[in-house]
Amino acid sequence: IVTLVFDKEVKASIGAVTSMEATRHINVNARAEDDLYLVAVSFSGSGSTSVGLGGTLLIFMNEVTAEMGGNVKAGGDINVKAASDEFLLNIAASVAVGGTTGVGGAAVVTYFSGKTIARVLAGAVVQGAGAMTIAAESQEFITADVVGLSGGGTAGVSGAVDIVITQVVTQAYTESAADYSSRVRITAASLTVQATDNYDFVGVAVSAAVSGTAGVGVTAMLTIAWNTVTAYLGDNCQVTTKTGDVTLL
């Protein structure tokens, strides 16, 4: 069994006790781009009985955060943006050929947890002469493929199992405050709060058994996805815009 466990965190932050002033733009950007490849191939052959088994386990946990707190003032635009772009490829193949009996099996297990968060912290006072944008954007392409092949003069048995579990959270927001003293206060030409996710998945499971007398092939696939995409203004948030435009997407 080939195993890969990867835990990653990317963060860009203006802290809650920070005071910052810029004559032009202020940008807080956090971005992650990852390409993960995991491949396992097993081959066995015998004049009598042959057994070939293969498997992969891919676990990837990714968190990308852009946040702004404190007192911030800009003569131009203010941007708080988090973005992630993930490509995961997980493949396993097993081939077993025996003169009498061939037994082959392969399994692929993929677990992905991704958080992409852009936020303004409670108590922040943000003033911008230009537009303000709080945006979280995530993109995932996951492919998990498994092939089990077997052949025998008398009996051939093969199996293929494909399991994919994903948890994706994409959020753009201002934090809630229990009282007015710790609320978020934003003054800008306009405000846009946007969260988007683009999720693509391809899963292939193939099992084949060839024999002169008996051939048995079994294939199973399980896919579970929890994807949450939210954009909101927290409780007690105060927003003042010069154009009157406040957009939540």
Short mmCIF file of C-alpha atoms in Angstrom, two decimals:
data_model
loop_
_atom_site.label_atom_id
_atom_site.label_comp_id
_atom_site.label_asym_id
_atom_site.label_seq_id
_atom_site.Cartn_x
_atom_site.Cartn_y
_atom_site.Cartn_z
CA ILE A 1 0.00 0.00 0.00
CA VAL A 2 1.33 3.42 -1.01
CA THR A 3 0.40 6.17 1.48
CA LEU A 4 0.63 9.96 1.31
CA VAL A 5 -0.44 12.26 4.17
CA PHE A 6 -0.12 16.01 3.58
CA ASP A 7 -1.25 18.81 5.92
CA LYS A 8 -0.79 22.40 4.73
CA GLU A 9 -1.71 25.87 6.03
CA VAL A 10 -1.33 29.23 4.25
CA LYS A 11 -2.23 32.44 6.05
CA ALA A 12 -2.05 36.18 5.38
CA SER A 13 -3.15 38.34 8.29
CA ILE A 14 -3.42 41.85 9.65
CA GLY A 15 -3.83 41.22 13.36
CA ALA A 16 -6.56 42.47 15.64
CA VAL A 17 -4.26 44.95 17.43
CA THR A 18 -2.63 46.31 14.27
CA SER A 19 -2.88 49.91 13.08
CA MET A 20 -2.16 50.45 9.37
CA GLU A 21 -2.52 53.36 6.97
CA ALA A 22 -1.67 53.47 3.25
CA THR A 23 -1.97 56.26 0.72
CA ARG A 24 -3.04 53.78 -1.95
CA HIS A 25 -4.32 50.18 -1.85
CA ILE A 26 -4.14 47.56 0.91
CA ASN A 27 -4.18 43.93 -0.17
CA VAL A 28 -4.26 40.88 2.09
CA ASN A 29 -3.98 37.86 -0.20
CA ALA A 30 -3.46 34.19 0.67
CA ARG A 31 -3.20 31.61 -2.11
CA ALA A 32 -2.35 27.92 -2.40
CA GLU A 33 -1.78 25.83 -5.53
CA ASP A 34 -1.04 22.12 -5.21
CA ASP A 35 -0.70 19.14 -7.55
CA LEU A 36 -0.58 15.73 -5.84
CA TYR A 37 0.00 12.47 -7.69
CA LEU A 38 -0.13 9.02 -6.08
CA VAL A 39 0.22 5.90 -8.23
CA ALA A 40 0.63 2.24 -7.23
CA VAL A 41 0.99 -0.69 -9.65
CA SER A 42 1.20 -4.37 -8.70
CA PHE A 43 1.93 -7.24 -11.11
CA SER A 44 2.30 -10.93 -10.42
CA GLY A 45 2.62 -14.01 -12.63
CA SER A 46 3.02 -17.73 -11.98
CA GLY A 47 2.71 -21.07 -13.74
CA SER A 48 0.37 -22.23 -11.00
CA THR A 49 -1.23 -19.70 -8.63
CA SER A 50 -0.66 -15.96 -8.78
CA VAL A 51 -1.85 -13.29 -6.32
CA GLY A 52 -1.46 -9.56 -6.94
CA LEU A 53 -2.75 -6.84 -4.61
CA GLY A 54 -2.30 -3.06 -4.82
CA GLY A 55 -3.60 -0.03 -2.96
CA THR A 56 -3.16 3.67 -2.31
CA LEU A 57 -4.18 5.97 0.55
CA LEU A 58 -4.13 9.72 -0.04
CA ILE A 59 -4.95 12.14 2.80
CA PHE A 60 -4.69 15.88 2.09
CA MET A 61 -5.74 18.63 4.52
CA ASN A 62 -5.44 22.19 3.28
CA GLU A 63 -6.36 25.52 4.90
CA VAL A 64 -5.97 28.94 3.30
CA THR A 65 -6.90 32.06 5.31
CA ALA A 66 -6.79 35.79 4.57
CA GLU A 67 -7.92 38.02 7.43
CA MET A 68 -7.95 41.67 8.44
CA GLY A 69 -8.30 43.19 11.87
CA GLY A 70 -7.29 46.28 13.81
CA ASN A 71 -7.53 49.83 12.46
CA VAL A 72 -6.94 50.00 8.71
CA LYS A 73 -7.14 53.05 6.47
CA ALA A 74 -6.41 53.21 2.75
CA GLY A 75 -6.48 55.95 0.13
CA GLY A 76 -7.50 53.36 -2.49
CA ASP A 77 -9.07 49.90 -2.58
CA ILE A 78 -8.99 47.33 0.20
CA ASN A 79 -8.91 43.63 -0.65
CA VAL A 80 -9.05 40.57 1.59
CA LYS A 81 -8.78 37.51 -0.65
CA ALA A 82 -8.17 33.79 -0.13
CA ALA A 83 -7.81 31.36 -3.03
CA SER A 84 -6.95 27.67 -3.42
CA ASP A 85 -6.44 25.56 -6.53
CA GLU A 86 -6.01 21.83 -5.88
CA PHE A 87 -5.38 18.88 -8.22
CA LEU A 88 -5.37 15.37 -6.76
CA LEU A 89 -4.70 12.20 -8.75
CA ASN A 90 -4.88 8.83 -7.00
CA ILE A 91 -4.46 5.64 -9.06
CA ALA A 92 -3.94 1.97 -8.23
CA ALA A 93 -3.74 -1.04 -10.56
CA SER A 94 -3.25 -4.73 -9.91
CA VAL A 95 -2.65 -7.52 -12.45
CA ALA A 96 -2.37 -11.21 -11.57
CA VAL A 97 -1.89 -14.01 -14.11
CA GLY A 98 -1.60 -17.67 -13.12
CA GLY A 99 -1.49 -20.91 -15.08
CA THR A 100 -4.11 -22.36 -12.73
CA THR A 101 -5.47 -19.52 -10.58
CA GLY A 102 -5.11 -15.76 -10.76
CA VAL A 103 -6.24 -13.49 -7.91
CA GLY A 104 -5.97 -9.72 -8.28
CA GLY A 105 -7.31 -6.84 -6.22
CA ALA A 106 -6.79 -3.09 -5.92
CA ALA A 107 -8.15 -0.36 -3.65
CA VAL A 108 -7.96 3.45 -3.74
CA VAL A 109 -8.88 5.62 -0.75
CA THR A 110 -8.86 9.43 -1.04
CA TYR A 111 -9.65 11.93 1.72
CA PHE A 112 -9.54 15.68 1.09
CA SER A 113 -10.34 18.45 3.56
CA GLY A 114 -10.10 22.01 2.26
CA LYS A 115 -10.87 25.34 3.93
CA THR A 116 -10.62 28.64 2.06
CA ILE A 117 -11.55 31.59 4.27
CA ALA A 118 -11.49 35.38 3.80
CA ARG A 119 -12.69 37.40 6.79
CA VAL A 120 -12.66 40.65 8.70
CA LEU A 121 -12.08 40.12 12.40
CA ALA A 122 -14.40 41.34 15.13
CA GLY A 123 -13.55 44.83 16.36
CA ALA A 124 -11.91 45.87 13.08
CA VAL A 125 -12.32 49.45 11.88
CA VAL A 126 -11.74 49.62 8.13
CA GLN A 127 -11.81 52.82 6.07
CA GLY A 128 -11.13 52.95 2.35
CA ALA A 129 -11.55 55.66 -0.25
CA GLY A 130 -12.05 52.99 -2.90
CA ALA A 131 -13.93 49.71 -3.10
CA MET A 132 -13.58 46.94 -0.53
CA THR A 133 -13.69 43.26 -1.46
CA ILE A 134 -13.79 40.21 0.80
CA ALA A 135 -13.50 37.12 -1.41
CA ALA A 136 -12.86 33.40 -1.01
CA GLU A 137 -12.39 31.24 -4.10
CA SER A 138 -11.67 27.52 -4.19
CA GLN A 139 -11.20 25.06 -7.01
CA GLU A 140 -10.70 21.30 -6.78
CA PHE A 141 -10.15 18.61 -9.37
CA ILE A 142 -10.03 15.13 -7.87
CA THR A 143 -9.63 11.92 -9.84
CA ALA A 144 -9.47 8.51 -8.17
CA ASP A 145 -9.13 5.47 -10.44
CA VAL A 146 -8.66 1.79 -9.68
CA VAL A 147 -8.21 -1.28 -11.91
CA GLY A 148 -8.07 -4.94 -10.86
CA LEU A 149 -7.32 -7.60 -13.49
CA SER A 150 -6.80 -11.35 -13.13
CA GLY A 151 -6.51 -14.39 -15.35
CA GLY A 152 -6.16 -18.12 -14.71
CA GLY A 153 -6.52 -21.39 -16.59
CA THR A 154 -9.02 -22.66 -14.01
CA ALA A 155 -10.13 -19.69 -11.92
CA GLY A 156 -9.80 -15.93 -12.07
CA VAL A 157 -10.85 -13.62 -9.22
CA SER A 158 -10.48 -9.85 -9.17
CA GLY A 159 -11.79 -6.88 -7.20
CA ALA A 160 -11.64 -3.08 -7.35
CA VAL A 161 -12.66 -0.67 -4.56
CA ASP A 162 -12.73 3.15 -4.88
CA ILE A 163 -13.54 5.37 -1.85
CA VAL A 164 -13.50 9.18 -2.01
CA ILE A 165 -14.45 11.49 0.89
CA THR A 166 -14.25 15.28 0.56
CA GLN A 167 -15.00 18.15 2.95
CA VAL A 168 -14.79 21.61 1.37
CA VAL A 169 -15.54 24.86 3.20
CA THR A 170 -15.36 28.19 1.34
CA GLN A 171 -16.30 31.30 3.33
CA ALA A 172 -16.13 35.08 2.96
CA TYR A 173 -17.52 37.06 5.90
CA THR A 174 -17.18 39.59 8.68
CA GLU A 175 -17.10 38.16 12.18
CA SER A 176 -20.07 38.57 14.46
CA ALA A 177 -19.86 40.64 17.64
CA ALA A 178 -21.71 40.10 20.88
CA ASP A 179 -22.00 43.87 21.44
CA TYR A 180 -21.53 47.12 19.53
CA SER A 181 -18.14 47.86 21.08
CA SER A 182 -16.54 44.89 19.28
CA ARG A 183 -18.46 45.09 16.03
CA VAL A 184 -16.88 45.36 12.58
CA ARG A 185 -17.08 48.86 11.11
CA ILE A 186 -16.48 49.31 7.39
CA THR A 187 -16.49 52.55 5.41
CA ALA A 188 -15.73 52.30 1.69
CA ALA A 189 -16.94 53.35 -1.74
CA SER A 190 -18.62 49.93 -2.08
CA LEU A 191 -18.48 46.50 -0.44
CA THR A 192 -18.46 43.08 -2.09
CA VAL A 193 -18.47 39.84 -0.10
CA GLN A 194 -18.08 36.81 -2.37
CA ALA A 195 -17.53 33.07 -1.92
CA THR A 196 -17.22 30.65 -4.87
CA ASP A 197 -16.26 27.00 -5.27
CA ASN A 198 -15.67 24.93 -8.41
CA TYR A 199 -15.56 21.20 -7.68
CA ASP A 200 -14.80 18.53 -10.30
CA PHE A 201 -14.56 14.82 -9.60
CA VAL A 202 -13.79 11.84 -11.84
CA GLY A 203 -13.88 8.32 -10.42
CA VAL A 204 -13.26 5.09 -12.35
CA ALA A 205 -13.35 1.55 -10.96
CA VAL A 206 -12.73 -1.45 -13.24
CA SER A 207 -12.54 -5.14 -12.41
CA ALA A 208 -12.03 -7.98 -14.88
CA ALA A 209 -11.48 -11.71 -14.35
CA VAL A 210 -10.71 -14.16 -17.17
CA SER A 211 -10.59 -17.92 -16.75
CA GLY A 212 -11.16 -21.14 -18.68
CA THR A 213 -13.56 -22.41 -15.99
CA ALA A 214 -14.69 -19.66 -13.57
CA GLY A 215 -14.16 -15.92 -13.48
CA VAL A 216 -15.37 -13.59 -10.70
CA GLY A 217 -15.02 -9.80 -10.77
CA VAL A 218 -16.27 -7.39 -8.09
CA THR A 219 -16.32 -3.58 -8.27
CA ALA A 220 -17.37 -1.07 -5.60
CA MET A 221 -17.29 2.74 -5.45
CA LEU A 222 -18.24 5.07 -2.57
CA THR A 223 -18.20 8.87 -2.85
CA ILE A 224 -19.13 11.23 0.01
CA ALA A 225 -18.89 15.01 -0.39
CA TRP A 226 -19.63 17.78 2.14
CA ASN A 227 -19.22 21.14 0.42
CA THR A 228 -20.23 24.41 2.12
CA VAL A 229 -20.01 27.83 0.42
CA THR A 230 -21.11 30.94 2.37
CA ALA A 231 -20.80 34.72 2.12
CA TYR A 232 -22.28 36.88 4.87
CA LEU A 233 -22.03 39.86 7.19
CA GLY A 234 -21.84 38.94 10.85
CA ASP A 235 -24.11 40.16 13.63
CA ASN A 236 -23.85 43.85 14.57
CA CYS A 237 -21.64 44.68 11.59
CA GLN A 238 -21.78 48.34 10.52
CA VAL A 239 -21.25 49.15 6.84
CA THR A 240 -21.24 52.59 5.22
CA THR A 241 -20.71 52.93 1.45
CA LYS A 242 -20.40 56.10 -0.58
CA THR A 243 -22.20 54.59 -3.61
CA GLY A 244 -24.74 52.68 -1.55
CA ASP A 245 -23.61 49.36 -3.10
CA VAL A 246 -23.27 46.30 -0.87
CA THR A 247 -23.07 42.96 -2.73
CA LEU A 248 -23.05 39.45 -1.30
CA LEU A 249 -22.43 36.60 -3.72
#
